[in-house]
Amino acid sequence: MSKINSVAELKAFRENCKKELDSQAKKILVCAGTGCIAGGSLNIYNKLVELCEQRGLNIQVSLKNHVDHPVGAKKTGCNGFCELGPLVRIDPQGWLYTKVKVEDCEEIVEKSIMNGELIQRLVYVQNVDYAVQEQIPFYKKQTRIVFENCGHIDSEDVCEYIARGGYEALEKALFEMSGEEIVNEITESGLRGRGGGGFPAGKKWSQVARQTNFPKYVVCNGDEGDPGAFMDRSVMEGNPHSMIEGMIIAGVATGATEGYIYVRAEYPLAVARLQLAIKQAVELGLLGDNILGSGKSFNLHINRGAGAFVCGEGSALTASIEGKRGMPRTKPPRTVENGLFDKPTVLNNVETFANVSLIINKGSAWFKSIGTETSSGTKAFALTGNVNNTGLIEVPMGTTLREIIFEIGGGVRNGGEFKAVQIGGPSGGCLTKEHLDLPLDFDSLSKAGAIIGSGGLVVMDNNTCMVEVARFFMDFTQKESCGKCVPCREGTKRMLEILNRIVDGQGRDGDIEMLKELGETISKTALCGLGKTAAGPVLSTIKYFEDEYRAHIYDKKCPAGACQKLKTIWIDPELCKGCSKCARNCPVGAIKGEIKKPFVIDNDKCIKCGACLSSCAFKAIKEI
Amino acid sequence: MSEYMIIDGIKVEIEGEKNILELARKAGIEIPAFCYDPELSIYGACRMCMFEDEKGRFDASCSCKPRDGMIIKTNTPRLRKYRKMILELLLANHCRDCTTCHMNGKCRLQEFAYKFNIEDVRFPNNLTVSTADNSSYSIVRVASKCILCGKCVRMCNEIQSVGAIDYAFRGSNMKISTVYDDDIAKSPCVGCGQCAAVCPTGAITIRDCADKVWNAIGDTDVEVSVQVAPAVRVALGTEFGFPEGTNVMGKLTTALKEMGFDKVYDTNISADLTIVEEANEFVNRVKNGGKLPMFTSCCPAWIRFAEETYPDLLDNISTCKSPMEMLGATVKAMYKGEKKHVHVAIMPCAAKKDEAKREKFAGAVDFVISTQEAIRMIKEHGIHFEYLPETTPDNPFEEYTGASVIFGASGGVMEAALRTAVETITGEKLNDVEFKAVRGMEGVKEAEYDVAGLKVKVAAVSGLKNAREVCDKVRKGEVDYKFIEIMSCPGGCINGGGQPFVDAFTRSDIDYKGLRAKGLYDDDQNKSNRKSHDNKAVKALYDNFLGEVGGHKAHELLHTHYEPKKKN
């Protein structure tokens, strides 16, 4: 690829790319997100290309290799419906094939590509068949603007991004708008940081633009560490140029000339795709010196995190880039004045940057038309847990939990009863039935004592123990605390200690009060966001499910029946044949009895290891 | 227009205070803190110094800048609750053997536990037992007493640029560690003891050897002599109710005799001896084209630092032993008695303990005790120090000049050397002996003197980070100093690691370094004899024992050499 030196050249280049893309009458889109790749989607892709070639189809794997009457084959970014992967989409029909195997490839090529026939058995079924992707309830209720291109374009080909209007916003930002106008447009749009805090992006940018201390930096936070969250990963893998374009625009708007993308090292595919995307952008002159002949420069670097959750916190992240221990520092000074290398820094997360080009292209009014009054635009969520359709979704801000869980998510799995949803990961809190109609936006959630966070949504049914949920998140936070400030370092350790003993059946009178006291101290006094929110899951589960805590502590019972140590194991004398196998398998000698007579378990001795359960051939041993 | 804040109902004018904690102190309110030290960067980890604003929001007063119109409270029911919880959490994870702790009575955690009335620690103490790191002759580290306030790390890195310790691991596994968690003796630690000087608990203390000294004193077959360094006399008195900087050498001499030391000598005389030798060496280097700039060699932490970091500059360091080692060697060589002779040195310094163990010095000084240990020994002996009569040290080492006593303050060695060198080079009597440009507490002090037509540019440096900067410039040839004094501790020996513990708040309230230095400069000013080479006792020593200045015997007893430290 040769360097593009002007807007006119870029426009011509785009026209060419578009022509190539439009000439592909048929397209095979194989999902190459991390989930589908793990399911073997790359083998499927290779097989499909091979089969097409064998059958003499003019397969075009890259827009650069012109062929006549082509069939386009693409490795796309994540489609979000990871549970049903590997996914293959057939265009122009828009069919989505789920759980595709290599053995299905021949049929796909023969029937769907060559003859335009639908393969019924690969189609998604939710009560009825849904052949077309957009008709599937999971997608129908979504508003995919950030993820619009994910799943539709080849994530490794800049030409496809450009063909679909990519870098048009950059053209506008460079040649039609002043820095101030860009900042104003972002401010007008009401875009708020998608990383958790919800700070208005425009305000942040204007604060950096105001600084006179050069050089300035643009840093993208791609250290997505919440358990189960993968929104940012999907953007980095599926449409890396959208966030790169957003970062360049942020640089142009604020006068920053250097950018860093901080990606967690656990995202190797995201790193590889970003590296490739940066290489392509540099080759085309979209990054580097004198971008498109504008005289403006922007260089982009990738920094890999070493695996600390706390490095998602702004000041720990910049410290980590600088090569220091990833540990948050006190504020002020704030990142906008004194960020990376002590210079003014725009720090936003991946999803935030991915929104920027959309706003510049379509205008702040369009953006504001989506979402709510104070939270405009959409939000991506990672929907997981006991819900029928798990995966990555994007909905307008203000969508209710009910819509997400019951319409997009298809309701609670196995017909279970909805109990709660954990939102915002280890920093968030739980929402219950009473919140089902609560609009999910920054302010409503904050009022309910939860946060959007980075967007994890874990759905829980009646079989989920809320104390265990709190314990799980506290275990995570405690391990991920950097250790700097006393309340977080020592306090989370003690909270975990208490929670551990409660689920172990050793809870004591006063434990709930102590958890609250510790939680309040940590929330109010911790140094950074991680610490301040660390107690969230515990405090909110106590708030809504205190009776469950009490049952564990006082009755030594787990109402959800989930806590192993609180189960009573019992041998049904009706079913027991007295074979003694369980007694022989018991590591602590808790089972006694006479051969051919029913055996009995001494529950004081029993350590609830479950060895007897799996050893019984007559299903006589039961947990209650 | 003046700006004001209201702190606990008191209207306080903001006059450039860097944080609310300092502003509150001005209003007479001490907000509790562990990790704050005015001389170090803001760390904000202990969270004790939180305040509550009118809207019920909390922030840390160490990191929050005062703003006009702010109304805050520093002690509310909620703040008290949080502080007590923080203390409880710290105590739950802390070795609580207060009675056998070196910092008993001086520990900040102990003090706060008392002040905040912590009656019960509701969490189990599941502290994993950690043994002390006794590998260094200078300091002792006990991890189980560490509250991770990070002062030692900041001191070692920010002020000293040594970087022997840093944080390792995360969460509740976090600890202060050397590289690879090795013994401190295997680290680049230079033994300056500044980490111990800022440690609010007993996690890092100066290694104690008072018992061995008592045993020597108690042994009737042993003659025990002791020398007292200049900086000790202006710091020791504070522990007995004297104002900071009071010179208590006379009382100290009496006390040491009462305690059973057979002879009490003054290190000052060997400071004079050092100057005579060092000025001679300097003049030789200037005249004979020797390596310049010449660095002073009195400070053992600096020597260790140079051996570790600047092996290429070792030939630039004066070969003179430190005054302590000069006196030790001379005293031992001149001793004619029958009994075994043990020589003890009372030093403001932690690194001197390590210096005394250097093979080259062959145990001339048997034990080094810090000012802190001397204080404890006096107290242990039950001496009412404040009522003691004053006596003078023993012959033949009792006479000293004003030049020697100022060794204890940064710039003092340089000034003393200049007094002698200038007279030696010009051959004329020096009337104004005060070289004030090298005095004061700044880290790097420069001056240029015209000595018989020769421009002599000198620098007096304290704090090893400053030393590193100057050494780097020397390496690159960016500076044309002829003579450089380096002291590892900021302000010189008066602020040595072995001096009485000054807590963080006192550090910001009074200029204890300046007061101690003043005590020394006052002594200098009151002396009729202010030049080392005019010291009659020193002259007699050369005439009767050492022979020529820079001569064979002097070289044997008073000089040394340096070797680059092998990296582990």
XYZ file of N, CA and C in Angstrom, chain A residues 555-558 561-572 601-604 606-610 612-613 620-624:
96
model
N -28.478 -20.113 60.814
C -29.106 -21.423 60.646
C -28.163 -22.422 60.005
N -26.979 -21.943 59.612
C -26.004 -22.800 58.912
C -26.652 -23.465 57.697
N -27.384 -22.644 56.974
C -28.059 -23.133 55.770
C -27.781 -22.186 54.613
N -27.640 -22.770 53.433
C -27.526 -21.935 52.238
C -28.846 -22.038 51.495
N -28.869 -23.472 48.228
C -28.354 -24.833 48.158
C -27.048 -24.933 47.400
N -26.309 -23.838 47.376
C -25.092 -23.827 46.571
C -23.823 -24.049 47.386
N -23.856 -23.678 48.651
C -22.615 -23.749 49.433
C -22.366 -25.169 49.931
N -21.343 -25.750 49.396
C -21.019 -27.151 49.657
C -20.931 -27.459 51.159
N -20.236 -26.590 51.885
C -19.981 -26.870 53.295
C -21.249 -26.787 54.147
N -22.287 -26.172 53.601
C -23.516 -26.031 54.374
C -24.544 -27.092 54.008
N -24.144 -27.991 53.162
C -25.081 -29.046 52.780
C -25.029 -30.157 53.818
N -26.157 -30.802 53.993
C -26.171 -31.982 54.845
C -26.228 -33.183 53.909
N -25.363 -34.120 54.130
C -25.377 -35.306 53.277
C -26.049 -36.431 54.057
N -26.936 -37.103 53.369
C -27.842 -38.026 54.040
C -27.985 -39.295 53.207
N -27.998 -40.422 53.874
C -28.161 -41.675 53.145
C -29.609 -42.146 53.306
N -30.269 -42.302 52.162
C -31.667 -42.734 52.186
C -31.705 -44.229 52.535
N -24.409 -41.419 57.984
C -23.317 -40.437 57.955
C -23.334 -39.608 59.235
N -22.184 -39.471 59.853
C -22.034 -38.590 61.009
C -21.694 -37.188 60.476
N -22.702 -36.297 60.476
C -22.513 -34.984 59.845
C -21.553 -34.081 60.608
N -21.259 -34.420 61.842
C -20.253 -33.617 62.551
C -18.855 -33.918 62.026
N -18.358 -35.246 58.917
C -18.358 -35.088 57.453
C -17.744 -33.751 57.029
N -16.868 -33.805 56.015
C -16.271 -32.557 55.517
C -16.893 -32.132 54.192
N -17.986 -32.743 53.826
C -18.769 -32.422 52.619
C -17.923 -32.484 51.349
N -17.043 -33.434 51.265
C -16.177 -33.502 50.089
C -16.899 -34.099 48.894
N -17.961 -34.842 49.165
C -18.739 -35.386 48.059
C -18.240 -36.723 47.525
N -18.534 -39.685 48.748
C -19.537 -40.732 48.884
C -20.598 -40.630 47.790
N -20.943 -39.370 47.462
C -21.990 -39.139 46.463
C -21.637 -39.802 45.147
N -28.296 -43.538 46.580
C -28.914 -43.510 47.902
C -28.445 -42.312 48.723
N -27.338 -41.703 48.298
C -26.792 -40.606 49.090
C -27.249 -39.282 48.494
N -27.747 -38.406 49.340
C -28.350 -37.169 48.853
C -27.850 -35.966 49.639
N -27.848 -34.861 48.918
C -27.499 -33.598 49.576
C -28.775 -32.844 49.885
N -28.874 -32.314 51.071
C -30.035 -31.448 51.341
C -29.573 -30.162 52.002
